[in-house]
PDB file of C-alpha atoms in Angstrom:
ATOM      1  CA  VAL A   1     123.715  49.553 122.047  1.00  0.00           C
ATOM      2  CA  GLY A   2     126.868  50.716 120.437  1.00  0.00           C
ATOM      3  CA  ASN A   3     125.766  54.542 120.440  1.00  0.00           C
ATOM      4  CA  PRO A   4     128.624  56.902 121.447  1.00  0.00           C
ATOM      5  CA  ARG A   5     127.989  57.905 125.207  1.00  0.00           C
ATOM      6  CA  THR A   6     127.006  61.699 125.784  1.00  0.00           C
ATOM      7  CA  ALA A   7     127.160  63.781 128.904  1.00  0.00           C
ATOM      8  CA  ARG A   8     125.601  67.152 130.225  1.00  0.00           C
ATOM      9  CA  VAL A   9     127.073  69.398 132.563  1.00  0.00           C
ATOM     10  CA  ILE A  10     123.713  70.103 134.637  1.00  0.00           C
ATOM     11  CA  SER A  11     125.318  72.713 137.392  1.00  0.00           C
ATOM     12  CA  LEU A  12     125.060  75.885 135.161  1.00  0.00           C
ATOM     13  CA  VAL A  13     122.117  77.748 135.067  1.00  0.00           C
ATOM     14  CA  ASN A  14     120.035  79.300 131.825  1.00  0.00           C
ATOM     15  CA  PRO A  15     122.244  81.212 130.726  1.00  0.00           C
ATOM     16  CA  PRO A  16     125.341  79.742 131.567  1.00  0.00           C
ATOM     17  CA  MET A  17     127.213  82.208 133.386  1.00  0.00           C
ATOM     18  CA  VAL A  18     129.953  81.760 136.149  1.00  0.00           C
ATOM     19  CA  ARG A  19     131.638  84.326 138.832  1.00  0.00           C
ATOM     20  CA  ALA A  20     135.468  84.368 139.637  1.00  0.00           C
ATOM     21  CA  GLY A  21     135.900  81.766 142.583  1.00  0.00           C
ATOM     22  CA  ARG A  22     135.931  77.868 142.773  1.00  0.00           C
ATOM     23  CA  ILE A  23     132.852  76.810 140.870  1.00  0.00           C
ATOM     24  CA  GLU A  24     131.234  73.402 141.448  1.00  0.00           C
ATOM     25  CA  VAL A  25     130.862  71.313 138.126  1.00  0.00           C
ATOM     26  CA  VAL A  26     128.131  68.592 138.047  1.00  0.00           C
ATOM     27  CA  LEU A  27     128.395  66.380 135.036  1.00  0.00           C
ATOM     28  CA  GLN A  28     125.558  63.256 134.158  1.00  0.00           C
ATOM     29  CA  THR A  29     126.240  60.731 131.554  1.00  0.00           C
ATOM     30  CA  SER A  30     123.617  59.028 129.206  1.00  0.00           C
ATOM     31  CA  GLU A  31     125.284  55.632 130.291  1.00  0.00           C
ATOM     32  CA  PRO A  32     127.148  54.479 133.985  1.00  0.00           C
ATOM     33  CA  ILE A  33     130.883  55.428 132.883  1.00  0.00           C
ATOM     34  CA  GLN A  34     134.026  53.077 134.084  1.00  0.00           C
ATOM     35  CA  THR A  35     136.565  54.549 136.741  1.00  0.00           C
ATOM     36  CA  ILE A  36     139.527  54.439 134.523  1.00  0.00           C
ATOM     37  CA  PRO A  37     142.629  56.102 136.096  1.00  0.00           C
ATOM     38  CA  GLY A  38     143.981  58.885 133.421  1.00  0.00           C
ATOM     39  CA  VAL A  39     141.569  57.511 130.976  1.00  0.00           C
ATOM     40  CA  SER A  40     137.692  57.870 131.913  1.00  0.00           C
ATOM     41  CA  PRO A  41     135.719  60.106 132.714  1.00  0.00           C
ATOM     42  CA  LEU A  42     138.084  62.562 131.940  1.00  0.00           C
ATOM     43  CA  LEU A  43     136.234  66.491 132.152  1.00  0.00           C
ATOM     44  CA  SER A  44     138.418  69.630 130.960  1.00  0.00           C
ATOM     45  CA  TYR A  45     137.864  73.214 130.288  1.00  0.00           C
ATOM     46  CA  ALA A  46     139.682  76.131 128.318  1.00  0.00           C
ATOM     47  CA  PHE A  47     139.024  79.436 127.185  1.00  0.00           C
ATOM     48  CA  GLN A  48     139.502  80.686 123.357  1.00  0.00           C
ATOM     49  CA  GLY A  49     143.212  80.390 122.606  1.00  0.00           C
ATOM     50  CA  GLU A  50     144.265  78.818 125.765  1.00  0.00           C
ATOM     51  CA  GLY A  51     145.310  75.564 126.795  1.00  0.00           C
ATOM     52  CA  SER A  52     142.821  73.077 128.631  1.00  0.00           C
ATOM     53  CA  ILE A  53     142.377  72.844 132.238  1.00  0.00           C
ATOM     54  CA  GLN A  54     141.646  69.256 133.753  1.00  0.00           C
ATOM     55  CA  ILE A  55     139.028  69.272 136.274  1.00  0.00           C
ATOM     56  CA  PRO A  56     139.557  66.221 138.566  1.00  0.00           C
ATOM     57  CA  LEU A  57     136.204  64.331 139.176  1.00  0.00           C
ATOM     58  CA  ASP A  58     134.461  62.259 142.117  1.00  0.00           C
ATOM     59  CA  GLY A  59     131.836  60.243 141.489  1.00  0.00           C
ATOM     60  CA  ALA A  60     130.488  56.740 140.111  1.00  0.00           C
ATOM     61  CA  SER A  61     127.853  55.532 137.509  1.00  0.00           C
ATOM     62  CA  GLN A  62     126.323  58.534 135.899  1.00  0.00           C
ATOM     63  CA  THR A  63     126.867  61.376 138.033  1.00  0.00           C
ATOM     64  CA  TRP A  64     130.409  62.834 138.587  1.00  0.00           C
ATOM     65  CA  ARG A  65     131.527  65.973 140.324  1.00  0.00           C
ATOM     66  CA  GLY A  66     134.248  68.258 140.112  1.00  0.00           C
ATOM     67  CA  TYR A  67     135.595  72.035 140.488  1.00  0.00           C
ATOM     68  CA  MET A  68     137.297  74.829 138.527  1.00  0.00           C
ATOM     69  CA  PHE A  69     138.491  77.832 139.516  1.00  0.00           C
ATOM     70  CA  ILE A  70     138.308  81.127 137.703  1.00  0.00           C
ATOM     71  CA  SER A  71     139.770  84.503 138.194  1.00  0.00           C
ATOM     72  CA  GLU A  72     139.232  87.947 138.011  1.00  0.00           C
ATOM     73  CA  SER A  73     141.152  88.415 134.882  1.00  0.00           C
ATOM     74  CA  ASP A  74     139.133  85.873 132.876  1.00  0.00           C
ATOM     75  CA  HIS A  75     136.545  88.634 132.908  1.00  0.00           C
ATOM     76  CA  ASN A  76     134.330  88.531 129.859  1.00  0.00           C
ATOM     77  CA  LYS A  77     136.029  85.160 128.536  1.00  0.00           C
ATOM     78  CA  ILE A  78     134.062  82.155 127.019  1.00  0.00           C
ATOM     79  CA  GLY A  79     134.865  78.576 128.705  1.00  0.00           C
ATOM     80  CA  THR A  80     134.224  75.473 126.766  1.00  0.00           C
ATOM     81  CA  PHE A  81     134.345  72.124 127.941  1.00  0.00           C
ATOM     82  CA  ALA A  82     135.163  68.828 126.558  1.00  0.00           C
ATOM     83  CA  PHE A  83     134.314  65.379 127.478  1.00  0.00           C
ATOM     84  CA  SER A  84     135.547  61.698 127.143  1.00  0.00           C
ATOM     85  CA  GLY A  85     134.033  58.544 128.803  1.00  0.00           C
ATOM     86  CA  THR A  86     133.943  54.679 128.730  1.00  0.00           C
ATOM     87  CA  ASP A  87     130.982  52.647 129.793  1.00  0.00           C
ATOM     88  CA  PHE A  88     131.189  49.256 131.074  1.00  0.00           C
ATOM     89  CA  SER A  89     130.420  47.458 127.490  1.00  0.00           C
ATOM     90  CA  GLY A  90     133.607  49.642 126.255  1.00  0.00           C
ATOM     91  CA  THR A  91     131.852  52.155 124.064  1.00  0.00           C
ATOM     92  CA  GLN A  92     133.320  55.482 124.192  1.00  0.00           C
ATOM     93  CA  GLY A  93     131.888  59.118 124.046  1.00  0.00           C
ATOM     94  CA  ASN A  94     132.913  62.871 123.663  1.00  0.00           C
ATOM     95  CA  THR A  95     129.902  64.573 122.924  1.00  0.00           C
ATOM     96  CA  ILE A  96     128.352  67.216 125.145  1.00  0.00           C
ATOM     97  CA  THR A  97     124.650  67.662 124.892  1.00  0.00           C
ATOM     98  CA  GLN A  98     124.197  70.619 127.396  1.00  0.00           C
ATOM     99  CA  GLY A  99     126.137  73.179 129.415  1.00  0.00           C
ATOM    100  CA  SER A 100     128.985  72.518 127.116  1.00  0.00           C
ATOM    101  CA  PHE A 101     130.222  76.259 127.366  1.00  0.00           C
ATOM    102  CA  PHE A 102     129.764  79.238 129.760  1.00  0.00           C
ATOM    103  CA  VAL A 103     130.636  82.817 129.988  1.00  0.00           C
ATOM    104  CA  VAL A 104     132.534  84.061 133.103  1.00  0.00           C
ATOM    105  CA  ASP A 105     131.553  87.492 134.601  1.00  0.00           C
ATOM    106  CA  ALA A 106     133.524  88.443 137.372  1.00  0.00           C
ATOM    107  CA  VAL A 107     132.321  92.107 137.872  1.00  0.00           C
ATOM    108  CA  LYS A 108     129.897  92.678 140.429  1.00  0.00           C
ATOM    109  CA  PRO A 109     126.683  94.845 140.014  1.00  0.00           C
ATOM    110  CA  PRO A 110     126.503  98.085 141.055  1.00  0.00           C
ATOM    111  CA  LYS A 111     125.143  99.593 144.475  1.00  0.00           C
ATOM    112  CA  ILE A 112     121.530  99.885 145.262  1.00  0.00           C
ATOM    113  CA  GLU A 113     120.091 103.611 146.109  1.00  0.00           C
ATOM    114  CA  ASN A 114     117.325 104.994 147.574  1.00  0.00           C
ATOM    115  CA  PHE A 115     116.546 102.531 149.838  1.00  0.00           C
ATOM    116  CA  ASN A 116     113.288 102.928 151.833  1.00  0.00           C
ATOM    117  CA  ALA A 117     110.611 101.704 154.083  1.00  0.00           C
ATOM    118  CA  GLU A 118     107.240 102.704 155.279  1.00  0.00           C
ATOM    119  CA  THR A 119     105.597 100.925 158.205  1.00  0.00           C
ATOM    120  CA  ASP A 120     102.138 100.225 159.045  1.00  0.00           C
ATOM    121  CA  ALA A 121     101.881  99.041 162.955  1.00  0.00           C
ATOM    122  CA  ASN A 122     104.109  95.727 162.755  1.00  0.00           C
ATOM    123  CA  GLN A 123     104.581  95.558 158.894  1.00  0.00           C
ATOM    124  CA  ALA A 124     107.437  97.201 157.146  1.00  0.00           C
ATOM    125  CA  ARG A 125     107.436  97.565 153.078  1.00  0.00           C
ATOM    126  CA  LEU A 126     110.888  97.958 152.270  1.00  0.00           C
ATOM    127  CA  THR A 127     111.710  99.527 148.484  1.00  0.00           C
ATOM    128  CA  TRP A 128     114.176 100.428 146.450  1.00  0.00           C
ATOM    129  CA  PHE A 129     115.698 101.448 142.899  1.00  0.00           C
ATOM    130  CA  TYR A 130     118.154  99.481 140.674  1.00  0.00           C
ATOM    131  CA  ASP A 131     119.594 100.722 137.572  1.00  0.00           C
ATOM    132  CA  GLY A 132     122.362  98.450 136.060  1.00  0.00           C
ATOM    133  CA  GLU A 133     123.030  94.772 134.555  1.00  0.00           C
ATOM    134  CA  PRO A 134     120.072  92.142 134.481  1.00  0.00           C
ATOM    135  CA  LEU A 135     120.165  90.487 137.783  1.00  0.00           C
ATOM    136  CA  LYS A 136     119.327  86.814 139.028  1.00  0.00           C
ATOM    137  CA  GLU A 137     117.938  88.214 142.459  1.00  0.00           C
ATOM    138  CA  TYR A 138     118.142  90.366 145.291  1.00  0.00           C
ATOM    139  CA  ASN A 139     119.991  89.669 148.638  1.00  0.00           C
ATOM    140  CA  LEU A 140     118.253  91.308 151.889  1.00  0.00           C
ATOM    141  CA  TYR A 141     119.869  91.365 155.178  1.00  0.00           C
ATOM    142  CA  ARG A 142     118.742  91.587 158.403  1.00  0.00           C
ATOM    143  CA  SER A 143     119.834  92.065 162.097  1.00  0.00           C
ATOM    144  CA  VAL A 144     118.795  93.631 165.680  1.00  0.00           C
ATOM    145  CA  ARG A 145     121.446  95.639 165.961  1.00  0.00           C
ATOM    146  CA  SER A 146     123.349  98.471 163.440  1.00  0.00           C
ATOM    147  CA  ASN A 147     126.097  97.746 160.814  1.00  0.00           C
ATOM    148  CA  VAL A 148     124.749  94.704 159.091  1.00  0.00           C
ATOM    149  CA  GLY A 149     126.719  92.444 157.184  1.00  0.00           C
ATOM    150  CA  TYR A 150     126.851  90.176 154.333  1.00  0.00           C
ATOM    151  CA  ALA A 151     126.863  87.523 157.583  1.00  0.00           C
ATOM    152  CA  HIS A 152     123.099  89.134 158.308  1.00  0.00           C
ATOM    153  CA  TYR A 153     121.474  87.424 155.405  1.00  0.00           C
ATOM    154  CA  TYR A 154     117.577  87.256 155.673  1.00  0.00           C
ATOM    155  CA  LYS A 155     116.367  86.174 152.288  1.00  0.00           C
ATOM    156  CA  THR A 156     116.182  86.214 148.530  1.00  0.00           C
ATOM    157  CA  ILE A 157     113.731  88.320 146.787  1.00  0.00           C
ATOM    158  CA  PRO A 158     113.086  87.708 142.737  1.00  0.00           C
ATOM    159  CA  SER A 159     114.822  89.819 140.477  1.00  0.00           C
ATOM    160  CA  ASP A 160     111.538  91.415 138.802  1.00  0.00           C
ATOM    161  CA  SER A 161     110.911  92.849 142.172  1.00  0.00           C
ATOM    162  CA  ALA A 162     111.495  96.028 143.864  1.00  0.00           C
ATOM    163  CA  GLU A 163     109.808  96.161 146.842  1.00  0.00           C
ATOM    164  CA  THR A 164     109.439  93.462 149.685  1.00  0.00           C
ATOM    165  CA  SER A 165     107.401  93.365 152.970  1.00  0.00           C
ATOM    166  CA  ASP A 166     108.414  92.038 156.206  1.00  0.00           C
ATOM    167  CA  ASP A 167     106.780  91.731 159.760  1.00  0.00           C
ATOM    168  CA  LEU A 168     108.472  93.874 162.703  1.00  0.00           C
ATOM    169  CA  GLY A 169     107.131  91.864 165.371  1.00  0.00           C
ATOM    170  CA  GLY A 170     107.282  94.744 167.340  1.00  0.00           C
ATOM    171  CA  LYS A 171     110.914  94.883 167.328  1.00  0.00           C
ATOM    172  CA  THR A 172     113.371  97.444 165.345  1.00  0.00           C
ATOM    173  CA  TYR A 173     115.341  96.145 162.500  1.00  0.00           C
ATOM    174  CA  TYR A 174     118.539  97.365 160.445  1.00  0.00           C
ATOM    175  CA  TYR A 175     118.400  96.263 156.954  1.00  0.00           C
ATOM    176  CA  LYS A 176     120.799  96.625 153.967  1.00  0.00           C
ATOM    177  CA  ILE A 177     120.199  95.286 150.235  1.00  0.00           C
ATOM    178  CA  ALA A 178     122.365  93.869 147.397  1.00  0.00           C
ATOM    179  CA  ALA A 179     122.205  92.869 143.946  1.00  0.00           C
ATOM    180  CA  VAL A 180     123.000  89.481 142.762  1.00  0.00           C
ATOM    181  CA  ASP A 181     123.741  89.156 138.967  1.00  0.00           C
ATOM    182  CA  LEU A 182     123.401  85.934 136.802  1.00  0.00           C
ATOM    183  CA  ALA A 183     126.776  84.925 137.654  1.00  0.00           C
ATOM    184  CA  GLY A 184     126.016  84.671 141.124  1.00  0.00           C
ATOM    185  CA  ASN A 185     128.653  87.835 141.640  1.00  0.00           C
ATOM    186  CA  VAL A 186     126.862  89.895 145.268  1.00  0.00           C
ATOM    187  CA  GLY A 187     127.023  93.786 144.790  1.00  0.00           C
ATOM    188  CA  PRO A 188     128.744  96.051 147.635  1.00  0.00           C
ATOM    189  CA  LEU A 189     125.637  96.402 150.483  1.00  0.00           C
ATOM    190  CA  SER A 190     123.037  99.437 150.633  1.00  0.00           C
ATOM    191  CA  ASP A 191     123.516 102.097 153.057  1.00  0.00           C
ATOM    192  CA  GLU A 192     121.676 100.674 155.982  1.00  0.00           C
ATOM    193  CA  LEU A 193     118.282 101.372 156.729  1.00  0.00           C
ATOM    194  CA  VAL A 194     116.517 101.017 160.329  1.00  0.00           C
ATOM    195  CA  VAL A 195     112.966 100.205 160.898  1.00  0.00           C
ATOM    196  CA  SER A 196     110.783 100.793 164.192  1.00  0.00           C
ATOM    197  CA  PRO A 197     107.078  99.535 164.473  1.00  0.00           C
ATOM    198  CA  GLY A 198     105.019 102.545 163.347  1.00  0.00           C
ATOM    199  CA  ARG A 199     107.226 104.622 161.614  1.00  0.00           C
ATOM    200  CA  GLY A 200     109.194 104.642 158.561  1.00  0.00           C
ATOM    201  CA  GLY A 201     112.997 104.793 157.879  1.00  0.00           C
ATOM    202  CA  SER A 202     115.271 106.081 155.047  1.00  0.00           C
ATOM    203  CA  THR A 203     118.835 105.622 154.373  1.00  0.00           C
ATOM    204  CA  ASN A 204     121.429 108.538 154.570  1.00  0.00           C
ATOM    205  CA  GLN A 205     121.556 108.262 150.618  1.00  0.00           C
ATOM    206  CA  SER A 206     117.590 109.036 150.259  1.00  0.00           C
ATOM    207  CA  GLN A 207     118.235 111.755 152.967  1.00  0.00           C
ATOM    208  CA  SER A 208     120.553 113.520 150.829  1.00  0.00           C
ATOM    209  CA  GLN A 209     119.237 113.136 147.333  1.00  0.00           C
ATOM    210  CA  PRO A 210     115.671 113.346 145.559  1.00  0.00           C
ATOM    211  CA  ALA A 211     113.914 109.905 145.459  1.00  0.00           C
ATOM    212  CA  ARG A 212     114.164 108.167 142.050  1.00  0.00           C
ATOM    213  CA  PRO A 213     111.287 106.430 140.276  1.00  0.00           C
ATOM    214  CA  ARG A 214     111.657 102.563 140.980  1.00  0.00           C
ATOM    215  CA  ALA A 215     112.189 100.653 138.150  1.00  0.00           C
ATOM    216  CA  GLN A 216     109.486  98.564 136.983  1.00  0.00           C
ATOM    217  CA  ARG A 217     110.927  95.540 135.020  1.00  0.00           C
ATOM    218  CA  ALA A 218     109.228  92.476 133.428  1.00  0.00           C
ATOM    219  CA  PRO A 219     110.345  88.980 134.418  1.00  0.00           C
ATOM    220  CA  ARG A 220     113.051  87.509 132.545  1.00  0.00           C
ATOM    221  CA  THR A 221     112.535  84.798 130.689  1.00  0.00           C
ATOM    222  CA  PRO A 222     114.973  82.365 129.714  1.00  0.00           C
ATOM    223  CA  GLN A 223     115.029  83.321 125.907  1.00  0.00           C
ATOM    224  CA  ALA A 224     115.633  87.051 127.449  1.00  0.00           C
ATOM    225  CA  LEU A 225     118.257  86.328 129.525  1.00  0.00           C
ATOM    226  CA  ALA A 226     120.085  83.656 126.092  1.00  0.00           C
ATOM    227  CA  ILE A 227     120.013  87.080 124.343  1.00  0.00           C
ATOM    228  CA  VAL A 228     122.157  88.534 127.069  1.00  0.00           C
ATOM    229  CA  VAL A 229     124.300  85.876 126.752  1.00  0.00           C
ATOM    230  CA  LEU A 230     124.833  86.157 123.535  1.00  0.00           C
ATOM    231  CA  SER A 231     125.430  89.278 123.325  1.00  0.00           C
ATOM    232  CA  LEU A 232     128.345  89.070 125.202  1.00  0.00           C
ATOM    233  CA  ILE A 233     129.586  86.346 123.158  1.00  0.00           C
ATOM    234  CA  ASP A 234     129.666  88.441 120.043  1.00  0.00           C
ATOM    235  CA  SER A 235     131.132  91.433 122.082  1.00  0.00           C
ATOM    236  CA  ALA A 236     134.260  89.200 123.516  1.00  0.00           C
ATOM    237  CA  LEU A 237     134.718  87.193 119.785  1.00  0.00           C
TER     238      LEU A 237
END
């Protein structure tokens, strides 16, 4: 009783990296907070050497939501949150115990090369090569027609994988794949791969260049990802 109230920003991942665009921010307080217009609860963010920007919040009790708008010009900047709130006993607080800062990554990961397939009856084995920044995951896109686009999202593949399998079910499918970085930026689509039951397929890229070995990536632990963020912070300061 009487201890200052604290808050956590629970919408940021580990590491706390965000892309350009509209980013949802979810705030969770240690105690129910009064709604006092212009006074409580308040949440803002600021980049080093710049003024703070208020995040309008909507919610009640201990969960509050708002949005911040990040531009591409904010790339590599480090943002910090500021909070203030008053509970129903009149006790105030302004400490954020989790998610107090974030790093902006507004650059998309590179295009995936050497996207290939092998088939065995109705089973397709898709493989690819990626050599770039650390990733969150891969997005696979599939359609029964050519000219696959982002609207044809099919499934997500873990970042420590360089292959996936798919059941063709007697149909011919067209595939593309894209890398998704730690901030959620989706990279450009790969060249298109057409796969039919019983025969393999290959992209134009793999036909024109010799295949490169697939990257063998170990699973990225939270500790390893934290090192990536700290290196970005050091380079920005």
